[in-house]
């Protein structure tokens, strides 16, 4: 599996136990504390539009969405995609990233730029087809959840440099995994344009994403 410099690793604990998050082996007592650690250890800022990423991320894949339909890396409408790897029902950093993705989606829409928030699960046993939808649409009606078998998901993690490892076993939720924390900005064809650190504000992330939008017809 490829290693990507600057991709933070986060671990989320159970809702029944005291909420803790582990980032790079450091335990945190609250999501806010974990977010601060992510901010301190985040990678370099996103590359300007037109500048190639300094690493190889993304590629073709096919998974299953929350409606049980196959979906690949492309958006059916050719819209931008905000892609995140995590849990649909998460008590820590995902609970920051998912609503943030919803806010960026709305911010881009206000600028006339279509975007689809997409989450790929790191725990298909927990995020089943039936379970993902209600949790995700609570953040935004356009949210797409993707799942599959472990064999189907493993190459997708590899494509995006996501290292999934079991950190410990929760008595109620089962295995708790370490996984990536960045939001990937993809174009409609599924090409990775840049990484968006979820510690930035929705307004700033919207500004960064909008810079990658093609010029409107009739403009230079």
Short mmCIF file of C-alpha atoms in Angstrom, two decimals:
data_model
loop_
_atom_site.label_atom_id
_atom_site.label_comp_id
_atom_site.label_asym_id
_atom_site.label_seq_id
_atom_site.Cartn_x
_atom_site.Cartn_y
_atom_site.Cartn_z
CA UNK A 1 0.00 0.00 0.00
CA UNK A 2 1.36 3.40 -0.92
CA UNK A 3 2.40 5.82 1.80
CA UNK A 4 1.52 9.49 1.27
CA UNK A 5 3.48 12.21 3.04
CA UNK A 6 1.27 14.70 4.85
CA UNK A 7 -1.82 12.47 5.17
CA UNK A 8 -2.70 12.44 8.86
CA UNK A 9 -3.97 9.23 10.47
CA UNK A 10 -6.93 9.33 12.81
CA UNK A 11 -8.60 6.73 14.98
CA UNK A 12 -12.10 6.98 16.37
CA UNK A 13 -13.42 5.38 19.54
CA UNK A 14 -16.80 4.20 20.61
CA UNK A 15 -19.71 6.41 21.59
CA UNK A 16 -20.35 4.31 24.68
CA UNK A 17 -16.84 4.73 26.09
CA UNK A 18 -15.29 8.13 26.85
CA UNK A 19 -14.77 9.70 23.44
CA UNK A 20 -11.13 9.56 22.47
CA UNK A 21 -9.30 9.93 19.22
CA UNK A 22 -5.84 8.74 18.39
CA UNK A 23 -3.75 10.59 15.83
CA UNK A 24 -0.26 9.32 15.00
CA UNK A 25 -0.38 7.26 18.20
CA UNK A 26 -1.40 10.18 20.44
CA UNK A 27 -4.64 9.81 22.39
CA UNK A 28 -7.03 12.78 22.64
CA UNK A 29 -9.94 13.20 25.03
CA UNK A 30 -12.13 15.33 22.74
CA UNK A 31 -12.69 15.82 18.99
CA UNK A 32 -11.54 19.43 19.37
CA UNK A 33 -8.23 18.33 20.84
CA UNK A 34 -7.80 15.83 18.04
CA UNK A 35 -8.57 18.51 15.45
CA UNK A 36 -5.91 20.77 16.94
CA UNK A 37 -3.39 17.95 16.64
CA UNK A 38 -4.37 17.45 13.02
CA UNK A 39 -3.83 21.16 12.41
CA UNK A 40 -0.37 21.00 13.92
CA UNK A 41 0.63 17.95 11.88
CA UNK A 42 -1.20 18.65 8.62
CA UNK A 43 0.70 18.37 5.39
CA UNK A 44 1.59 21.13 2.96
CA UNK A 45 -1.15 23.45 1.66
CA UNK A 46 -2.99 22.43 -1.52
CA UNK A 47 -1.19 23.06 -4.80
CA UNK A 48 -2.44 25.99 -6.89
CA UNK A 49 -4.69 25.24 -9.83
CA UNK A 50 -2.79 23.77 -12.74
CA UNK A 51 0.15 22.59 -10.62
CA UNK A 52 0.45 18.77 -10.60
CA UNK A 53 0.20 17.07 -7.22
CA UNK A 54 3.60 15.91 -5.93
CA UNK A 55 2.25 12.37 -5.45
CA UNK A 56 0.13 9.88 -7.35
CA UNK A 57 -3.39 9.53 -5.96
CA UNK A 58 -6.68 8.22 -7.28
CA UNK A 59 -7.77 5.94 -10.08
CA UNK A 60 -10.60 3.79 -11.36
CA UNK A 61 -12.79 1.84 -8.93
CA UNK A 62 -16.31 0.48 -8.54
CA UNK A 63 -18.09 0.29 -5.18
CA UNK A 64 -21.72 0.16 -4.00
CA UNK A 65 -23.68 3.23 -2.90
CA UNK A 66 -26.30 3.52 -0.15
CA UNK A 67 -29.02 2.57 -2.61
CA UNK A 68 -27.30 -0.67 -3.54
CA UNK A 69 -26.29 0.62 -6.97
CA UNK A 70 -22.76 0.38 -8.41
CA UNK A 71 -20.83 3.64 -8.57
CA UNK A 72 -17.38 4.32 -9.92
CA UNK A 73 -14.95 7.19 -9.45
CA UNK A 74 -16.89 9.42 -11.85
CA UNK A 75 -19.79 11.69 -10.91
CA UNK A 76 -22.82 10.90 -13.11
CA UNK A 77 -23.48 14.61 -13.64
CA UNK A 78 -19.82 15.56 -14.08
CA UNK A 79 -19.80 17.51 -10.83
CA UNK A 80 -16.90 18.10 -8.46
CA UNK A 81 -16.61 15.48 -5.73
CA UNK A 82 -15.53 15.94 -2.13
CA UNK A 83 -14.26 12.49 -1.14
CA UNK A 84 -13.58 11.35 2.42
CA UNK A 85 -12.63 8.00 3.98
CA UNK A 86 -14.25 7.34 7.35
CA UNK A 87 -17.42 6.25 9.14
CA UNK A 88 -20.98 7.30 8.42
CA UNK A 89 -21.61 7.17 12.16
CA UNK A 90 -18.51 8.65 13.76
CA UNK A 91 -18.04 10.33 17.12
CA UNK A 92 -14.84 12.23 16.41
CA UNK A 93 -13.08 13.77 13.39
CA UNK A 94 -15.63 12.39 10.91
CA UNK A 95 -18.26 14.36 12.80
CA UNK A 96 -16.28 17.45 11.87
CA UNK A 97 -15.39 16.49 8.29
CA UNK A 98 -18.82 15.32 7.14
CA UNK A 99 -20.76 18.51 8.06
CA UNK A 100 -17.82 20.53 6.75
CA UNK A 101 -18.18 18.77 3.39
CA UNK A 102 -21.88 19.62 3.44
CA UNK A 103 -21.09 23.30 4.05
CA UNK A 104 -18.54 23.35 1.22
CA UNK A 105 -21.05 21.68 -1.09
CA UNK A 106 -23.57 24.43 -0.33
CA UNK A 107 -20.92 27.13 -0.61
CA UNK A 108 -19.93 25.94 -4.06
CA UNK A 109 -23.59 25.68 -5.10
CA UNK A 110 -24.05 29.34 -4.16
CA UNK A 111 -21.26 30.09 -6.63
CA UNK A 112 -22.93 28.05 -9.35
CA UNK A 113 -20.52 25.12 -8.96
CA UNK A 114 -22.02 21.65 -8.52
CA UNK A 115 -20.32 19.30 -6.07
CA UNK A 116 -21.16 15.94 -4.54
CA UNK A 117 -19.97 14.94 -1.06
CA UNK A 118 -18.87 11.29 -1.05
CA UNK A 119 -17.76 9.07 1.83
CA UNK A 120 -15.97 5.74 1.36
CA UNK A 121 -16.30 3.62 4.48
CA UNK A 122 -13.32 2.15 6.28
CA UNK A 123 -15.62 -0.29 8.09
CA UNK A 124 -18.03 -2.11 5.75
CA UNK A 125 -19.30 -4.27 8.61
CA UNK A 126 -20.59 -1.12 10.31
CA UNK A 127 -21.44 0.96 7.23
CA UNK A 128 -23.77 -1.38 5.39
CA UNK A 129 -25.87 -0.28 2.43
CA UNK A 130 -28.88 0.04 4.73
CA UNK A 131 -27.07 1.88 7.54
CA UNK A 132 -25.09 4.49 5.60
CA UNK A 133 -27.85 6.44 3.92
CA UNK A 134 -29.79 7.85 6.89
CA UNK A 135 -26.62 8.91 8.70
CA UNK A 136 -25.13 10.66 5.68
CA UNK A 137 -28.23 12.45 4.38
CA UNK A 138 -28.63 13.92 7.85
CA UNK A 139 -25.57 15.99 6.92
CA UNK A 140 -26.63 16.76 3.33
CA UNK A 141 -29.25 15.28 0.98
CA UNK A 142 -26.66 14.95 -1.80
CA UNK A 143 -24.30 12.80 0.27
CA UNK A 144 -23.21 9.55 -1.33
CA UNK A 145 -21.94 6.68 0.79
CA UNK A 146 -19.80 3.96 -0.77
CA UNK A 147 -19.13 0.51 0.61
CA UNK A 148 -18.20 -2.97 -0.56
CA UNK A 149 -16.43 -6.08 0.56
CA UNK A 150 -13.01 -5.84 2.16
CA UNK A 151 -11.56 -7.18 -1.09
CA UNK A 152 -13.32 -4.47 -3.09
CA UNK A 153 -12.37 -1.66 -0.72
CA UNK A 154 -8.69 -2.55 -0.23
CA UNK A 155 -7.53 -1.42 -3.70
CA UNK A 156 -9.47 1.84 -3.30
CA UNK A 157 -7.64 2.58 -0.06
CA UNK A 158 -4.41 1.87 -1.91
CA UNK A 159 -5.33 4.20 -4.77
CA UNK A 160 -5.86 7.08 -2.35
CA UNK A 161 -2.98 6.34 0.01
CA UNK A 162 -5.28 5.46 2.91
CA UNK A 163 -3.67 3.12 5.40
CA UNK A 164 -6.34 1.26 7.33
CA UNK A 165 -5.16 -0.62 10.39
CA UNK A 166 -6.96 -2.04 13.42
CA UNK A 167 -5.85 -0.16 16.53
CA UNK A 168 -8.03 -1.78 19.17
CA UNK A 169 -11.29 -3.65 19.68
CA UNK A 170 -14.25 -1.75 21.14
CA UNK A 171 -16.62 -3.91 23.24
CA UNK A 172 -19.70 -2.62 21.38
CA UNK A 173 -18.51 -1.40 17.99
CA UNK A 174 -15.84 -4.01 17.28
CA UNK A 175 -12.57 -3.10 15.56
CA UNK A 176 -11.55 0.58 15.54
CA UNK A 177 -9.44 1.58 12.56
CA UNK A 178 -6.84 4.20 11.79
CA UNK A 179 -7.57 5.94 8.48
CA UNK A 180 -6.94 9.11 6.46
CA UNK A 181 -8.31 12.49 7.50
CA UNK A 182 -8.04 14.70 4.42
CA UNK A 183 -10.87 15.50 2.01
CA UNK A 184 -9.97 14.80 -1.61
CA UNK A 185 -11.23 17.20 -4.27
CA UNK A 186 -12.04 15.28 -7.46
CA UNK A 187 -13.29 16.53 -10.78
CA UNK A 188 -16.27 14.96 -12.53
CA UNK A 189 -14.08 12.31 -14.14
CA UNK A 190 -12.71 11.22 -10.76
CA UNK A 191 -9.27 12.81 -11.10
CA UNK A 192 -7.79 14.03 -7.81
CA UNK A 193 -7.22 17.78 -8.02
CA UNK A 194 -5.96 18.51 -4.51
CA UNK A 195 -6.28 17.63 -0.82
CA UNK A 196 -8.38 19.74 1.52
CA UNK A 197 -7.37 19.69 5.20
CA UNK A 198 -10.58 19.57 7.30
CA UNK A 199 -9.08 21.95 9.86
CA UNK A 200 -9.69 24.89 7.50
CA UNK A 201 -12.98 26.80 7.56
CA UNK A 202 -15.78 25.95 5.15
CA UNK A 203 -15.34 29.36 3.53
CA UNK A 204 -11.63 28.78 2.92
CA UNK A 205 -12.17 25.24 1.59
CA UNK A 206 -14.90 26.54 -0.71
CA UNK A 207 -12.51 29.20 -1.98
CA UNK A 208 -9.79 26.62 -2.67
CA UNK A 209 -12.18 24.22 -4.40
CA UNK A 210 -13.71 26.99 -6.52
CA UNK A 211 -10.27 27.87 -7.85
CA UNK A 212 -10.21 24.49 -9.59
CA UNK A 213 -13.53 25.04 -11.37
CA UNK A 214 -13.26 25.58 -15.12
CA UNK A 215 -14.03 29.13 -16.30
CA UNK A 216 -17.67 29.81 -17.08
CA UNK A 217 -18.52 29.88 -20.79
CA UNK A 218 -17.72 33.26 -22.33
CA UNK A 219 -15.06 34.15 -19.76
CA UNK A 220 -11.30 34.15 -20.14
#
